[in-house]
PDB file of C-alpha atoms in Angstrom:
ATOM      1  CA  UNK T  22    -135.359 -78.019 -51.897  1.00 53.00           C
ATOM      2  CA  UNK T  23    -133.142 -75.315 -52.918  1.00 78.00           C
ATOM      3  CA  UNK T  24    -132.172 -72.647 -50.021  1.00 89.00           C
ATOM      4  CA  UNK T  25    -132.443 -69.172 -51.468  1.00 93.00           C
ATOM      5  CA  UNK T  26    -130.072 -66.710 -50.638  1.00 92.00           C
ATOM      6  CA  UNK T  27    -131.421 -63.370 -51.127  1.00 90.00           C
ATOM      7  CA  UNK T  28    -129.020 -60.409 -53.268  1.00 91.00           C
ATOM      8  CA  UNK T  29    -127.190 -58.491 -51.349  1.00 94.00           C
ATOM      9  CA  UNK T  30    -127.070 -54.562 -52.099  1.00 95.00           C
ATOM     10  CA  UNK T  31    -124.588 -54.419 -55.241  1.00 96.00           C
ATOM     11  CA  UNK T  32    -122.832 -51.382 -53.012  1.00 96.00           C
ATOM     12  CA  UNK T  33    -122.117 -53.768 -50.222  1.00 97.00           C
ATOM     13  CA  UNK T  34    -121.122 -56.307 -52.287  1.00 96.00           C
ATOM     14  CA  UNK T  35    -118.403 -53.651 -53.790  1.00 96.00           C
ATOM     15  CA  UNK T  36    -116.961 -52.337 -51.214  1.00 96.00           C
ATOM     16  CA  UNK T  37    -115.857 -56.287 -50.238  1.00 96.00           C
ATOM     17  CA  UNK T  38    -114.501 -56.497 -53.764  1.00 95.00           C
ATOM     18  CA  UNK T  39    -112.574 -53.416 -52.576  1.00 95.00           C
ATOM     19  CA  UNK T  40    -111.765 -54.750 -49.531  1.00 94.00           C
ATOM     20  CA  UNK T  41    -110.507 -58.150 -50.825  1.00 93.00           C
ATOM     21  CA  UNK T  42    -108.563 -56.315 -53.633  1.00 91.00           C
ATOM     22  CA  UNK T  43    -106.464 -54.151 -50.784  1.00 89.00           C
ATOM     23  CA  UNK T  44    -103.536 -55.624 -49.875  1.00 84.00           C
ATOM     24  CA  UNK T  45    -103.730 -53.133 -46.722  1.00 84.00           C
ATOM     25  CA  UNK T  46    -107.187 -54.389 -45.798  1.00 83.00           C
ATOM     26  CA  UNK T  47    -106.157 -58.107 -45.853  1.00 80.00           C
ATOM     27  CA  UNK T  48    -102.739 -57.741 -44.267  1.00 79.00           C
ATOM     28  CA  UNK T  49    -104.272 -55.842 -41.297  1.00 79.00           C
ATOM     29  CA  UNK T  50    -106.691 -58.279 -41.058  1.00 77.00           C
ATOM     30  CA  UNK T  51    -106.778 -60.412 -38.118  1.00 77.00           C
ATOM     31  CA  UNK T  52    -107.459 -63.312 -40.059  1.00 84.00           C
ATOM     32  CA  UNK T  53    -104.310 -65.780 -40.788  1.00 87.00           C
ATOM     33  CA  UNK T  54    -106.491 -68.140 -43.058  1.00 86.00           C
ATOM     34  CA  UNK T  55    -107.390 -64.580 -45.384  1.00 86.00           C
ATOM     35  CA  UNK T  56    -103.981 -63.499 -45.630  1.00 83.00           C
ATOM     36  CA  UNK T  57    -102.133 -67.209 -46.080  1.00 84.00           C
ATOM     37  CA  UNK T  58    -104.888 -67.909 -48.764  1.00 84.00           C
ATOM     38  CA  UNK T  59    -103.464 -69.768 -51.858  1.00 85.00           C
ATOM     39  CA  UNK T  60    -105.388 -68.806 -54.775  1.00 84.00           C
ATOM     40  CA  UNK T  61    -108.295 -66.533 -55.624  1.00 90.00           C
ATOM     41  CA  UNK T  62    -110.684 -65.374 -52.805  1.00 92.00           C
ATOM     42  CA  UNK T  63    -114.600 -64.775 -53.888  1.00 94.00           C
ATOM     43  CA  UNK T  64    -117.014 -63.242 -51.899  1.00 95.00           C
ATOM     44  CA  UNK T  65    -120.014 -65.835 -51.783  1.00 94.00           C
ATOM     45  CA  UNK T  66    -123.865 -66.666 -50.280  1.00 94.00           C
ATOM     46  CA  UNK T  67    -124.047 -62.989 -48.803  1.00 96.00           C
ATOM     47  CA  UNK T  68    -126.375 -63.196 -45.557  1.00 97.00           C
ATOM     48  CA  UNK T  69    -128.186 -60.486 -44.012  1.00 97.00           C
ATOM     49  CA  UNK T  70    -127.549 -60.328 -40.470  1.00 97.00           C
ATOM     50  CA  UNK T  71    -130.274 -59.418 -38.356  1.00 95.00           C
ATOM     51  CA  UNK T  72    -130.174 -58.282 -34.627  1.00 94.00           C
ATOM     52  CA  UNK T  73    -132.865 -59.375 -31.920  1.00 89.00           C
ATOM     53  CA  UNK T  74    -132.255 -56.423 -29.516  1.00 80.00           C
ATOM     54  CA  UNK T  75    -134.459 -57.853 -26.324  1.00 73.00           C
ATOM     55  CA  UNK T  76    -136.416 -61.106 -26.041  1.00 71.00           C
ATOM     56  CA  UNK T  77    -138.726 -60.581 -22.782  1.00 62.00           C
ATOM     57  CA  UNK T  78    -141.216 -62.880 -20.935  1.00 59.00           C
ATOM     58  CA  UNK T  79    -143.695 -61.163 -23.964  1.00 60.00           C
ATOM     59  CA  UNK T  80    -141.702 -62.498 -26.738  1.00 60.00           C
ATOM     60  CA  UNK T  81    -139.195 -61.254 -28.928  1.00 61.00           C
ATOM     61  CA  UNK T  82    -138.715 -57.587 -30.037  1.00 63.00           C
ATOM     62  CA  UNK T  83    -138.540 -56.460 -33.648  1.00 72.00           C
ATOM     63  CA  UNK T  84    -135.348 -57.444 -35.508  1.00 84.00           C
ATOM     64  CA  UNK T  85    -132.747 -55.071 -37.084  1.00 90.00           C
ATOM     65  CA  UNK T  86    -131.011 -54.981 -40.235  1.00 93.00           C
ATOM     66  CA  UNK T  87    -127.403 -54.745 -38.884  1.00 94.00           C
ATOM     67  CA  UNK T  88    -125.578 -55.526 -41.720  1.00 96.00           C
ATOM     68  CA  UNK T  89    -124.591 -58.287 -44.855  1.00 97.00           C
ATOM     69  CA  UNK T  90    -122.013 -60.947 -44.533  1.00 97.00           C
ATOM     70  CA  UNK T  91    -120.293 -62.670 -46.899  1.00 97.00           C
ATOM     71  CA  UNK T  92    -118.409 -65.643 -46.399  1.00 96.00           C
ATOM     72  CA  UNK T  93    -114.926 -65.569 -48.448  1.00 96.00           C
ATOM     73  CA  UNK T  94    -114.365 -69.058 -50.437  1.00 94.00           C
ATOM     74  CA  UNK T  95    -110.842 -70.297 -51.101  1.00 92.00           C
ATOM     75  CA  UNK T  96    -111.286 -73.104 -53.017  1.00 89.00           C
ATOM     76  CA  UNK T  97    -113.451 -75.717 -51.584  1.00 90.00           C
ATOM     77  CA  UNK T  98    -113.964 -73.919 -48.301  1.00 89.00           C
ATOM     78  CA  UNK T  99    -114.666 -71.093 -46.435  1.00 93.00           C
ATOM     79  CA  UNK T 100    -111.812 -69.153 -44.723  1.00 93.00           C
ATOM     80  CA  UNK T 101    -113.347 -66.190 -43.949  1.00 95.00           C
ATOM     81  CA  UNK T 102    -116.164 -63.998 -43.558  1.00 96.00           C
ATOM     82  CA  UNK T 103    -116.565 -60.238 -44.284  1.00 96.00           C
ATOM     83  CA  UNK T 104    -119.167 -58.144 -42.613  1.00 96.00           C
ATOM     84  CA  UNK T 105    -120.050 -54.712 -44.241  1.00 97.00           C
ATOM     85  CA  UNK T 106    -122.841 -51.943 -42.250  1.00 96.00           C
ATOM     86  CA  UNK T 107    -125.367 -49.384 -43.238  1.00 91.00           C
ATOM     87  CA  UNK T 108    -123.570 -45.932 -42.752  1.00 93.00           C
ATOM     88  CA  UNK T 109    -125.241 -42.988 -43.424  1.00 93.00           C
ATOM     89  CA  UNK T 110    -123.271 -42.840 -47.170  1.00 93.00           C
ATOM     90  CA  UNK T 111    -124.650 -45.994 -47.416  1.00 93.00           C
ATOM     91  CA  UNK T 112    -122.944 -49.216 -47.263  1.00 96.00           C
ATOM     92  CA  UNK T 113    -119.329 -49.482 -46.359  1.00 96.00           C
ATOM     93  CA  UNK T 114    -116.576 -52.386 -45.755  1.00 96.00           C
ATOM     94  CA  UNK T 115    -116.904 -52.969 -41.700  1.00 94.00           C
ATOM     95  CA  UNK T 116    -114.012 -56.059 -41.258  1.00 93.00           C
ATOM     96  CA  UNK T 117    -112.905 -59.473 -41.823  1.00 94.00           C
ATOM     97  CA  UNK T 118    -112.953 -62.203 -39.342  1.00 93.00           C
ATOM     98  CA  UNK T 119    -112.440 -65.928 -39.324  1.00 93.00           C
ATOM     99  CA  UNK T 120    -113.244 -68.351 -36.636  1.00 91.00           C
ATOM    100  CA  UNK T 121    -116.042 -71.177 -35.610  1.00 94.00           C
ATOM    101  CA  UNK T 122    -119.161 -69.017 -37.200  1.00 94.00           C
ATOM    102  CA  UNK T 123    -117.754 -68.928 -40.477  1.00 95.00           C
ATOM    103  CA  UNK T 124    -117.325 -73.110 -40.554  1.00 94.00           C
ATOM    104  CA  UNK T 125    -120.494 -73.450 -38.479  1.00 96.00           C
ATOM    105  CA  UNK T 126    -122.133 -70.891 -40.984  1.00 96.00           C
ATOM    106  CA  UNK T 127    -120.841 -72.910 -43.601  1.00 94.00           C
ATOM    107  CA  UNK T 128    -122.094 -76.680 -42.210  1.00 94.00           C
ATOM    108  CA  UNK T 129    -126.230 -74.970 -41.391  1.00 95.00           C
ATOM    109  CA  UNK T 130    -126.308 -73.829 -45.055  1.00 95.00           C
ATOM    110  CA  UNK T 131    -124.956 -77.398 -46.409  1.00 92.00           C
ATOM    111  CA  UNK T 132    -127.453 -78.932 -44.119  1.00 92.00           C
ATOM    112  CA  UNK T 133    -130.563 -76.454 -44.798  1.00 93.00           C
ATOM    113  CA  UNK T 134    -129.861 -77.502 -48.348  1.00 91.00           C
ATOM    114  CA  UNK T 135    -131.579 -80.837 -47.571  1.00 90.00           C
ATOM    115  CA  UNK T 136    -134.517 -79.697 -46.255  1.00 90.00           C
ATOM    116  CA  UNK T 137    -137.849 -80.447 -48.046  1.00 89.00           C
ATOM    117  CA  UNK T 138    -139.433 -76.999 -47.557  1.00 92.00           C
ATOM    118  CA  UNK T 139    -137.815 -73.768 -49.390  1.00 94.00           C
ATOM    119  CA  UNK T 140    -136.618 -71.230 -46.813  1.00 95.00           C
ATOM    120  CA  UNK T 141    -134.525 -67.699 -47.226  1.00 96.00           C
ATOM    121  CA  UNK T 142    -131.158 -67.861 -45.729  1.00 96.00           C
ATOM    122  CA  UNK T 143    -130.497 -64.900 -42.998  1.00 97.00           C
ATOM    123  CA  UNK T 144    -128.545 -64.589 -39.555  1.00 97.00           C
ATOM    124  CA  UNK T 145    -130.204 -64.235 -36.281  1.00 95.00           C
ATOM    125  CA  UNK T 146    -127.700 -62.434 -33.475  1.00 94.00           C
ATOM    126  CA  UNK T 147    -129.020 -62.435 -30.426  1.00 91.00           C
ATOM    127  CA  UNK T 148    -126.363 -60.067 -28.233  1.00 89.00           C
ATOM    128  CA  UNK T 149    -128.293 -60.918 -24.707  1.00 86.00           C
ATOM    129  CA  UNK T 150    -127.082 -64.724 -25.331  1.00 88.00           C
ATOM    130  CA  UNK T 151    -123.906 -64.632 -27.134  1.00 90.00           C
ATOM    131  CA  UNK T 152    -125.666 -66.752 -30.219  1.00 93.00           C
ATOM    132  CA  UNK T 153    -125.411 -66.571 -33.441  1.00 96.00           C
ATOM    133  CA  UNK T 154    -128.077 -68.745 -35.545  1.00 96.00           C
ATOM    134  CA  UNK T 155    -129.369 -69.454 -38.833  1.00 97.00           C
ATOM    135  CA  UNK T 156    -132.585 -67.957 -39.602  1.00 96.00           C
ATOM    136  CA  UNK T 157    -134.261 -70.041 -42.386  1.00 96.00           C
ATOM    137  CA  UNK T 158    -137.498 -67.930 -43.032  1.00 95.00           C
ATOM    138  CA  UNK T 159    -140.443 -69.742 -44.487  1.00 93.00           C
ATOM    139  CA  UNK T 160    -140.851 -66.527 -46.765  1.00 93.00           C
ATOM    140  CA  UNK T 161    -138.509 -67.133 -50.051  1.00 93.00           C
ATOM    141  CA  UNK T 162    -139.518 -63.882 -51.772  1.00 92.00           C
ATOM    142  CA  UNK T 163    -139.580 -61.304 -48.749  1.00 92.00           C
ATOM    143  CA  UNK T 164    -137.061 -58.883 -48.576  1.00 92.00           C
ATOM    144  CA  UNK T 165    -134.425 -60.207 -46.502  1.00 90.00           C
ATOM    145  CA  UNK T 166    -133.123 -56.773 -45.281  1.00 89.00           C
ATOM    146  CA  UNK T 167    -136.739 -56.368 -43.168  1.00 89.00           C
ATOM    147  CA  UNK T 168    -138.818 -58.933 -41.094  1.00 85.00           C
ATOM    148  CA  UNK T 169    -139.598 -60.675 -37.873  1.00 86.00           C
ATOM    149  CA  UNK T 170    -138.968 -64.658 -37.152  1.00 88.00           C
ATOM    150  CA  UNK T 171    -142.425 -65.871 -37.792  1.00 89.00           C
ATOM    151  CA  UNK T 172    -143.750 -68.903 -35.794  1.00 87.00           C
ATOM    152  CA  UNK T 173    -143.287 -71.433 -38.232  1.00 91.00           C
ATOM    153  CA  UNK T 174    -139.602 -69.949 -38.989  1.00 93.00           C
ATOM    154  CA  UNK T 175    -136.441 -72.194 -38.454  1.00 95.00           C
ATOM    155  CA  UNK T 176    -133.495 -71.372 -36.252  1.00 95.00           C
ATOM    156  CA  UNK T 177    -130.121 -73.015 -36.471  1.00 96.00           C
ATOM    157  CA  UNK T 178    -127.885 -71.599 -33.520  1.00 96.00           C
ATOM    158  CA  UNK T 179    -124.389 -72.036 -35.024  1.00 97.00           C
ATOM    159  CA  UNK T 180    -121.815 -73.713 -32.789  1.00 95.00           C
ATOM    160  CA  UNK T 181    -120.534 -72.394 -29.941  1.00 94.00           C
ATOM    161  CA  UNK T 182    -124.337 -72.067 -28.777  1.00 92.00           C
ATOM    162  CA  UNK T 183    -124.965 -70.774 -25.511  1.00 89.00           C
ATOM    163  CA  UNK T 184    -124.680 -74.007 -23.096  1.00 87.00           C
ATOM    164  CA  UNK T 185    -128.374 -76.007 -23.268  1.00 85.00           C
ATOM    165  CA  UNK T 186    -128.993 -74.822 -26.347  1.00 90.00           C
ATOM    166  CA  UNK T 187    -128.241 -77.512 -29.222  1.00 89.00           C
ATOM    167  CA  UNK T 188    -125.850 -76.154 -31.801  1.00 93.00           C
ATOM    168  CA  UNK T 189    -126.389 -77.133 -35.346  1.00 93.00           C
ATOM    169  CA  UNK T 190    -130.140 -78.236 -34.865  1.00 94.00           C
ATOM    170  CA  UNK T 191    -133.017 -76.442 -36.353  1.00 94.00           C
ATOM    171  CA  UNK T 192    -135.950 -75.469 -33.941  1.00 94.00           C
ATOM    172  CA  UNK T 193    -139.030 -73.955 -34.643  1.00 93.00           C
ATOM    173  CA  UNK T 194    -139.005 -70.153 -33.602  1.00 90.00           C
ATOM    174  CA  UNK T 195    -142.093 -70.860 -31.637  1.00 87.00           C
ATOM    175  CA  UNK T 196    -140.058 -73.868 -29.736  1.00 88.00           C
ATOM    176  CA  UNK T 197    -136.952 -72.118 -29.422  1.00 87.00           C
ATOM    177  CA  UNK T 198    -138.034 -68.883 -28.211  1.00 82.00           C
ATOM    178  CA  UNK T 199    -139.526 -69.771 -24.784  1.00 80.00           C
ATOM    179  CA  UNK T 200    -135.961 -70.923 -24.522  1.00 81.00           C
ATOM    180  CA  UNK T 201    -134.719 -68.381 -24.762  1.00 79.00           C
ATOM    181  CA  UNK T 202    -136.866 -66.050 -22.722  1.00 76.00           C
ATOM    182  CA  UNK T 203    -136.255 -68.154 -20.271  1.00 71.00           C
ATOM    183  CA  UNK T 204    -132.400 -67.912 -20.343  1.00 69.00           C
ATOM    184  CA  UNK T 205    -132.588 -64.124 -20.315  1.00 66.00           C
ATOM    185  CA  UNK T 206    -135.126 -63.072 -18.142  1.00 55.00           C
ATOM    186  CA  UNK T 207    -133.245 -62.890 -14.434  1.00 57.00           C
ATOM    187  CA  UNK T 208    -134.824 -65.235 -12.067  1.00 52.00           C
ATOM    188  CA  UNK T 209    -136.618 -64.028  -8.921  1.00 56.00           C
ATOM    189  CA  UNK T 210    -134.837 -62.433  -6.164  1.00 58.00           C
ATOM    190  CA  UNK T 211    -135.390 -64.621  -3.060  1.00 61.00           C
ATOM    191  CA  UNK T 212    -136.747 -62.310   0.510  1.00 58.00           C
ATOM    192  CA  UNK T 213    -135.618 -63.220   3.332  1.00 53.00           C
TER     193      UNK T 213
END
């Protein structure tokens, strides 16, 4: 089944353009791979990224739209990623970046390609843990700027997961979660 990505706003997707088109912006880039690039660099399969702020014993809280990324083809691969935010002007450029989420990124979407069942591509941070997953929502037509991981939802935490927690698997929200309550609620402390 086909994965659909959902459009990204047209402003964010301009001000990569911009971005990518600034010799300044890639030379200061931290990002060897961006700035040794031979050939033309596209901005592709924009993602938005979503934040989960606090999972307690209850569940998880409400998502966030933090911002879009876009994941900058050279050639046959990925090399980089750009990330753009929400200002209060709207969107703007935020920075480039390379490194294991852009390849692991790359390898979920390959992978959620196969799947039988349609699903809208997003990102699922989840600061308390350090992870970074695919969110494949069950929901092809929602708006992928706004939501909540339903139930029946897929997660794909991209590699480096948090230790015991299988990178590059999908899990049911409703299987993974518990997990991950679990790893973030603080255990206990003992009396004496």
């Amino acid at each position: 089944m086909p994965l659909h990505v959902p459009p990204a706003p047209a402003p964010a997707l301009r001000t990569v353009l911009t971005a990518l088109g600034s010799p300044t912006a890639v030379r200061e880039a931290r990002t060897p791979s961006l700035r040794s690039a031979q050939g033309p660099v596209t901005p592709e399969l924009p993602l938005p990224v979503h934040v989960l702020d606090r999972i307690t014993p209850e569940g998880a809280s409400a998502t966030r739209l933090a911002g879009w990324r876009f994941l900058i083809r050279c050639g046959d691969r990925a090399v980089a990623a750009a990330e753009t935010r929400l200002t209060p002007d709207g969107w703007a450029f935020s920075h480039f970046f390379e490194g294991p989420y852009v390849a692991a990124t790359e390898l979920a979407l390959g992978e959620a390609e196969s799947l039988q069942q349609p699903y809208q591509a997003r990102l699922l941070s989840v600061p308390e843990l350090y992870m970074l997953t695919l969110w494949l929502h069950g929901d092809c037509t929602a708006d992928g700027a706004a939501g909540h991981p339903a139930a029946t939802d897929l997660l794909v935490p991209l590699a480096p997961a948090p230790p015991g927690i299988a990178a590059n698997r999908p899990h049911r929200v409703a299987d993974l979660l518990p997990v991950l309550t679990h790893r973030v609620t603080p255990a206990p402390l003992l009396s004496a």
